[in-house]
Structure formats: structure tokens, C-alpha cells
Backbone as ProteinMPNN parsed JSONL, in Angstrom:
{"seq_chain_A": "XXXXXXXXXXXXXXXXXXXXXXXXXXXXXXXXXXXXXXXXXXXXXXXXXXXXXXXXXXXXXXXXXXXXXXXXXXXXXXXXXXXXXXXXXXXXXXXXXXXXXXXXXXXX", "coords_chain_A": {"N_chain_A": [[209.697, 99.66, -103.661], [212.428, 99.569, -103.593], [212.823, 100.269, -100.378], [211.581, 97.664, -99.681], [213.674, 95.775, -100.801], [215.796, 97.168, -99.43], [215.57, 96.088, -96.762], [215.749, 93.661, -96.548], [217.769, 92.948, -97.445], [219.226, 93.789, -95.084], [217.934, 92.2, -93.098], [219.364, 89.711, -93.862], [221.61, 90.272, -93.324], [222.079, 90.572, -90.626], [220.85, 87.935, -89.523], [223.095, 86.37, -90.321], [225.105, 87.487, -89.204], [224.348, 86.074, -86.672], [224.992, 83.548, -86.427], [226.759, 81.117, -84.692], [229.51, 79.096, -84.508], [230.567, 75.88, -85.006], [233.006, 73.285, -82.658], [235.275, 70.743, -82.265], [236.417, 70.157, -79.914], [238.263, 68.094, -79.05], [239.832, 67.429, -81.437], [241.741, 69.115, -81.615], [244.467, 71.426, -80.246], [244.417, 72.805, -76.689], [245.245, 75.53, -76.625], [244.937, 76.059, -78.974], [241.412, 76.133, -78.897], [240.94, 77.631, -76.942], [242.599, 80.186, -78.321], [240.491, 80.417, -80.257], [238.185, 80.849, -78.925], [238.564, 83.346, -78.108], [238.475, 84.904, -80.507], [236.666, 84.52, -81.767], [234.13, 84.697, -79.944], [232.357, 83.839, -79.438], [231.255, 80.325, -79.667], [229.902, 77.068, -80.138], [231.275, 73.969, -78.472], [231.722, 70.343, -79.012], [231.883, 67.485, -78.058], [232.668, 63.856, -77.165], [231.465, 62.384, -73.982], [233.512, 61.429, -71.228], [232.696, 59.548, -69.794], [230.421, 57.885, -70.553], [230.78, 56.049, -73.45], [230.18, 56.832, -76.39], [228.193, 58.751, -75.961], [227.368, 62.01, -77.073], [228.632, 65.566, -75.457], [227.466, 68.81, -75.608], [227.848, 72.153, -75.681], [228.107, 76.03, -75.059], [230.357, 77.887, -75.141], [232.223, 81.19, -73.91], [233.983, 84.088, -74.133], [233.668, 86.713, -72.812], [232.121, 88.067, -70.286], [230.14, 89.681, -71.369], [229.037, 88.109, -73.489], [227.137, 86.48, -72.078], [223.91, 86.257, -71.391], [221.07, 88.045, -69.456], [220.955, 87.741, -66.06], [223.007, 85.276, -66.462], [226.308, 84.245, -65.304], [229.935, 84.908, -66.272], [231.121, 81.012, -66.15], [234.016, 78.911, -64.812], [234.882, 76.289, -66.828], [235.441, 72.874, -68.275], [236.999, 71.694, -70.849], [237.571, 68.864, -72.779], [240.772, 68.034, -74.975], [242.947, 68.04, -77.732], [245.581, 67.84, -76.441], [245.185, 67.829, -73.613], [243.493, 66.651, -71.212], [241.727, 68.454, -69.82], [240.824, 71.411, -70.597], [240.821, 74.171, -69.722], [238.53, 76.511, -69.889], [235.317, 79.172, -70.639], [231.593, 78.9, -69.862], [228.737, 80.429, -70.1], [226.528, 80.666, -67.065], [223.491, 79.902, -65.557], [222.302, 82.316, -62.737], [221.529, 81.239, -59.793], [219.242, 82.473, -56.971], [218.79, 83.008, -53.911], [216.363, 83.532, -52.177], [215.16, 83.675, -49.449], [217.67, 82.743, -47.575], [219.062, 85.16, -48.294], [217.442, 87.326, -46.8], [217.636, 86.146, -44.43], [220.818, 86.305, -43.499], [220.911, 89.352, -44.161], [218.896, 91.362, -43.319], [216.035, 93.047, -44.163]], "CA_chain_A": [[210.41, 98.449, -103.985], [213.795, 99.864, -103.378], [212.692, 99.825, -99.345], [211.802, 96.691, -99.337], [215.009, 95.374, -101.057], [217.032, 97.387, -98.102], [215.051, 95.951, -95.811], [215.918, 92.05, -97.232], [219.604, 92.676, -97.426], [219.432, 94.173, -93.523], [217.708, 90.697, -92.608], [220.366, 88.015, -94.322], [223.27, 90.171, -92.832], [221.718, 90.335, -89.278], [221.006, 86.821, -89.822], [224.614, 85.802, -90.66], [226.181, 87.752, -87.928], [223.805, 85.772, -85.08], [225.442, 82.423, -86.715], [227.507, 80.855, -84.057], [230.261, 78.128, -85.284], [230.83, 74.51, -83.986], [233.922, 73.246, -83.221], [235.223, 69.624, -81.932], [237.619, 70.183, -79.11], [239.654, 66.993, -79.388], [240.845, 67.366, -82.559], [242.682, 71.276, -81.273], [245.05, 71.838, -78.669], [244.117, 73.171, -75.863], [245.779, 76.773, -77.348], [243.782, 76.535, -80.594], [240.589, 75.958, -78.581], [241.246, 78.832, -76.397], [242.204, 81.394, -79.159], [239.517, 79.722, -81.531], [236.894, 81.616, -78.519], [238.893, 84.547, -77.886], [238.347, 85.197, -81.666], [235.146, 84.75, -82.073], [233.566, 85.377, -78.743], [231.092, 82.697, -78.954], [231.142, 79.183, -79.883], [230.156, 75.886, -79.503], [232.095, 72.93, -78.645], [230.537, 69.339, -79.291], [233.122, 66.322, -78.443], [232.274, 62.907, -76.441], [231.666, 61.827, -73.268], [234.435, 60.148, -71.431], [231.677, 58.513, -68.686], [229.542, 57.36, -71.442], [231.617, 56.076, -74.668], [229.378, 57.578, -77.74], [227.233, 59.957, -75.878], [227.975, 63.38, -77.183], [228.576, 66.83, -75.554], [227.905, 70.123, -75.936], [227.768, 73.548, -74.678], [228.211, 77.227, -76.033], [231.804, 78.742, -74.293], [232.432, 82.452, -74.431], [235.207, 84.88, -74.276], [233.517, 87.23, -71.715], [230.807, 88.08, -69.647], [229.136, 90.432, -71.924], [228.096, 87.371, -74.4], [226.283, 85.884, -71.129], [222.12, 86.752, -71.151], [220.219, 88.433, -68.039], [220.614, 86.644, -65.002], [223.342, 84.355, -66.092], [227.139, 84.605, -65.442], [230.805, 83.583, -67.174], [231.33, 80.35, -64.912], [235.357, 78.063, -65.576], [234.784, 74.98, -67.524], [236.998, 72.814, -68.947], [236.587, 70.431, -71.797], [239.236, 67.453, -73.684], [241.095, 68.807, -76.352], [244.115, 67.077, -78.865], [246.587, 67.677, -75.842], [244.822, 67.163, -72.137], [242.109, 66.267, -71.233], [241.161, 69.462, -68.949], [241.514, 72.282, -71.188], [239.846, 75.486, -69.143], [237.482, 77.816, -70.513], [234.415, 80.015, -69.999], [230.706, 79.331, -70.11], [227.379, 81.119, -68.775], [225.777, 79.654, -66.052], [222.516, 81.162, -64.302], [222.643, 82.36, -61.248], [220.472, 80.801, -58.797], [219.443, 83.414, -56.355], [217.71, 81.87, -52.698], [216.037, 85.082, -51.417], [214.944, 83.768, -48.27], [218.709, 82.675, -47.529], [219.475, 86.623, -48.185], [216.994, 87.808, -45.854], [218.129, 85.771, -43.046], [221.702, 87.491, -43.15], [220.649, 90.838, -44.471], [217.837, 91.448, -43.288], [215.527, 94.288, -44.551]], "C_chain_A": [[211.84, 98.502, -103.425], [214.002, 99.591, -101.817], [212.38, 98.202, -99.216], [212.561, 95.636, -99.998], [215.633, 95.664, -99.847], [216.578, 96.277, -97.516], [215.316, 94.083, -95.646], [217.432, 91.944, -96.795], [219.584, 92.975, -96.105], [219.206, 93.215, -92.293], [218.771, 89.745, -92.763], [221.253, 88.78, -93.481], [222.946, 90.355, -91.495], [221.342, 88.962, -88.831], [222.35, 85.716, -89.4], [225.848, 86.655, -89.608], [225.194, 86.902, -86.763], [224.425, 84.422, -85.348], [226.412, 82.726, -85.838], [228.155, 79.286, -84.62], [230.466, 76.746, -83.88], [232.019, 74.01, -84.168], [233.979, 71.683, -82.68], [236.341, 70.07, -81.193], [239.16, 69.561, -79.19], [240.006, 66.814, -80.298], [241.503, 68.846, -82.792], [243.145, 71.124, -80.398], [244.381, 72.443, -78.078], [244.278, 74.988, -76.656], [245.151, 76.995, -78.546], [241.999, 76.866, -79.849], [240.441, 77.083, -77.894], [241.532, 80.461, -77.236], [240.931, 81.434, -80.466], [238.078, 80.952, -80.458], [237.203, 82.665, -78.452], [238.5, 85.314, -79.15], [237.495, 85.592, -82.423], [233.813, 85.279, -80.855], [233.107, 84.27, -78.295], [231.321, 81.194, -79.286], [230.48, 77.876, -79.561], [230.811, 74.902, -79.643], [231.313, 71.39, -78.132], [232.048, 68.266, -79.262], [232.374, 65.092, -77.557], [232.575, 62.515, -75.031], [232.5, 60.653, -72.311], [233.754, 59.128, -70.341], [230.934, 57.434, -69.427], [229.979, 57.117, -72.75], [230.087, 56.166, -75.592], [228.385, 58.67, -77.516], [228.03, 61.707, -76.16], [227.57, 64.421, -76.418], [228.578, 67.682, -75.896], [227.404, 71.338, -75.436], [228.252, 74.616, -76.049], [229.221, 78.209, -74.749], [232.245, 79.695, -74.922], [233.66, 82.821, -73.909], [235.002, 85.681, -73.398], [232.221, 87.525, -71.247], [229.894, 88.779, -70.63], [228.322, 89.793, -73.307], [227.721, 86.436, -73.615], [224.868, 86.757, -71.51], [221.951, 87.531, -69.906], [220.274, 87.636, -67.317], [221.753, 85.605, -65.471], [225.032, 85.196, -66.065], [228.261, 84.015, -66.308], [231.494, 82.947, -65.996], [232.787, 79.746, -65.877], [234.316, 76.728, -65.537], [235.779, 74.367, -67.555], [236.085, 71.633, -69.696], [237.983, 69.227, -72.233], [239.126, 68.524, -74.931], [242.326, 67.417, -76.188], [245.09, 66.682, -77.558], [246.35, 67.705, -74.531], [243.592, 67.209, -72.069], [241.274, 67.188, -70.274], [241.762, 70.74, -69.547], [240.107, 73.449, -70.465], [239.25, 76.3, -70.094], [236.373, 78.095, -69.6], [232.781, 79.438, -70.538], [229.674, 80.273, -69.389], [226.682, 80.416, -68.171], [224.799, 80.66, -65.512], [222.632, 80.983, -62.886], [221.397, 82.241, -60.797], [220.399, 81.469, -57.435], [218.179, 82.689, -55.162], [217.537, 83.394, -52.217], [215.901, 84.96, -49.851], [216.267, 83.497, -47.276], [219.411, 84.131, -47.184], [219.026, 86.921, -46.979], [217.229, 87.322, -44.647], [219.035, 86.393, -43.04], [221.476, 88.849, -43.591], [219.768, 91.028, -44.346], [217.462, 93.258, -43.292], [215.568, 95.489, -43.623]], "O_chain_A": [[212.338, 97.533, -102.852], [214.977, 98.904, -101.512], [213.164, 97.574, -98.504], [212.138, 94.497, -99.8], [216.038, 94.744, -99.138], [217.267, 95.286, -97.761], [215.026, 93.449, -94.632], [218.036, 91.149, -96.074], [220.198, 92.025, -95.62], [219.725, 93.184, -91.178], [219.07, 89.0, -91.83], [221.859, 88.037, -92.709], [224.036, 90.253, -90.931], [221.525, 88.774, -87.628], [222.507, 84.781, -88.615], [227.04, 86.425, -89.404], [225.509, 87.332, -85.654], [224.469, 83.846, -84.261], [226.979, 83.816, -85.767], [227.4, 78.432, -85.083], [230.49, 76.686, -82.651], [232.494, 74.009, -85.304], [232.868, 71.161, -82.58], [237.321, 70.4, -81.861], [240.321, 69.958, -79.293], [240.737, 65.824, -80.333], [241.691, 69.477, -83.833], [242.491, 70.659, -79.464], [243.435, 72.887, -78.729], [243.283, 75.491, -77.178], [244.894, 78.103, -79.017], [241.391, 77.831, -80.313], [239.525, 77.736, -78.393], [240.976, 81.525, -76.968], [240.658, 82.302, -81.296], [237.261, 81.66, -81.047], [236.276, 83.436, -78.701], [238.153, 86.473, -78.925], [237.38, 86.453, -83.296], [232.867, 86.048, -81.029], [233.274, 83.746, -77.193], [232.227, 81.073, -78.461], [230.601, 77.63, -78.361], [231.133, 74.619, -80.797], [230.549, 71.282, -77.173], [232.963, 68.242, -80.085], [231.261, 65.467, -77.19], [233.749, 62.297, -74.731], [232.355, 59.436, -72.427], [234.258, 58.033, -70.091], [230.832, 56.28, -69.012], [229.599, 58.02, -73.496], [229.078, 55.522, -75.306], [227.844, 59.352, -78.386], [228.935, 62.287, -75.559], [226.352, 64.597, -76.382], [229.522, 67.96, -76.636], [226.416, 71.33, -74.701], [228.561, 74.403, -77.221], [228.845, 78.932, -73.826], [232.643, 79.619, -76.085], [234.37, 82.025, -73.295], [236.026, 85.803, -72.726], [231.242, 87.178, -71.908], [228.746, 88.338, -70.649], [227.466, 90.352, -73.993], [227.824, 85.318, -74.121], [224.956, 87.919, -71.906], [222.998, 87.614, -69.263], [219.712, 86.582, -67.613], [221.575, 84.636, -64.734], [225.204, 86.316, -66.545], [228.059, 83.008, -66.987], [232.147, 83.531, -65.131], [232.894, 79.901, -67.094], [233.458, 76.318, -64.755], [236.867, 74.76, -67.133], [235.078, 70.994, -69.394], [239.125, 69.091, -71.795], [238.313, 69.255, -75.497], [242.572, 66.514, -75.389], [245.442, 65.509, -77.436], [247.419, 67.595, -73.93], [242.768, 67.754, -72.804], [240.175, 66.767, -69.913], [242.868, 71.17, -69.218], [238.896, 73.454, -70.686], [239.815, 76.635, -71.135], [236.213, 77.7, -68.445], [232.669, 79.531, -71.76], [229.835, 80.758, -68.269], [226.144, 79.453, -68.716], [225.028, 81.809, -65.134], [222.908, 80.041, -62.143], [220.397, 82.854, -61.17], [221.307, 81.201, -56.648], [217.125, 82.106, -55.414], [218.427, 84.204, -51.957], [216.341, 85.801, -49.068], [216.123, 83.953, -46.142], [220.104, 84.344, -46.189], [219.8, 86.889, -46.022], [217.032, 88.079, -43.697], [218.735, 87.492, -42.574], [222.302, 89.566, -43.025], [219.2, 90.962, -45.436], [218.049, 94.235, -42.826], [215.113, 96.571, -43.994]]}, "name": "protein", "num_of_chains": 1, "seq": "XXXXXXXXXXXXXXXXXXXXXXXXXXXXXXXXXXXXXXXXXXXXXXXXXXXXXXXXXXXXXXXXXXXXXXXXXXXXXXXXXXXXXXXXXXXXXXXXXXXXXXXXXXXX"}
């Protein structure tokens, strides 16, 4: 019984560390938005479209490459925040790899 108690509590708190937080850009400076990822690593940020008035964005912008997946990298962004409307940051982007492209200049 006692094992599978640990084994409960080892779930919720592995659980509750994979929770990633949402934030709204345009209502943070640029400087809040920026140490808001440095802080946490991960995030996402969810604000509106300025092409499309009510369609919402969103994405998941990190702090450094090593909370990118396999195969993708940390590419510059930028989103709207409280104080411009091109506030830089980081997400992961996959990398799209043309092999036959390679092998023409490097060839085997």
C-alpha cells in the first residue's frame, strides 16, 4: 500500500512540473514578457491578430535551445506587447533538412 501511495504522489508532482503557463503579451511590456520566459523557460503566449481583428494567436516561446524537441531549433520571433508592437523572443522551429540539395554540394 505504502508503494503504491509513493508511486501516486511521484505522478501529481511530475504532472505539475510538465504544466506550462499562459500569458497575454499585450497586457506586459516588452521587459516583463522577456523576463516572464527567462524565468520560467517555457511558456505560452496567446494575444490577437493584427491582420485579422478577433482571430487569436498562439505559440509556446522558450528561453533556450535545450527546451526545443529532436529535430527542431530556437528560431527569433517577435510578438505585440503593452509597449511595441515587435517585442523579440525565442521559439522552436523544425528544421527542414533537403538531402538531395546536400548531396549536390557535398557530395558523398
Amino acid at each position: 500500500m505504502k508503494t503504491v501511495l509513493f508511486a501516486a504522489c511521484l505522478t501529481l508532482v511530475a504532472a505539475e512540473a510538465q504544466a506550462i503557463s499562459r500569458y497575454d503579451p499585450s497586457r506586459m511590456s516588452c521587459g516583463t514578457v522577456r523576463a516572464t520566459i527567462a524565468r520560467e523557460g517555457a511558456v505560452i503566449l496567446r494575444y490577437q491578430s493584427t491582420r485579422t481583428p478577433g482571430l487569436p494567436l498562439y505559440d509556446r516561446y522558450v528561453r533556450s535551445q535545450s527546451f526545443c524537441n529532436t529535430g527542431e531549433v530556437r528560431a527569433r520571433a517577435s510578438v505585440p506587447s503593452a509597449d511595441t508592437n515587435s517585442c523579440i523572443v525565442y521559439k522552436c522551429k523544425r528544421v527542414e533538412s533537403d538531402r538531395h540539395f546536400r548531396r549536390r554540394i557535398f557530395p558523398d
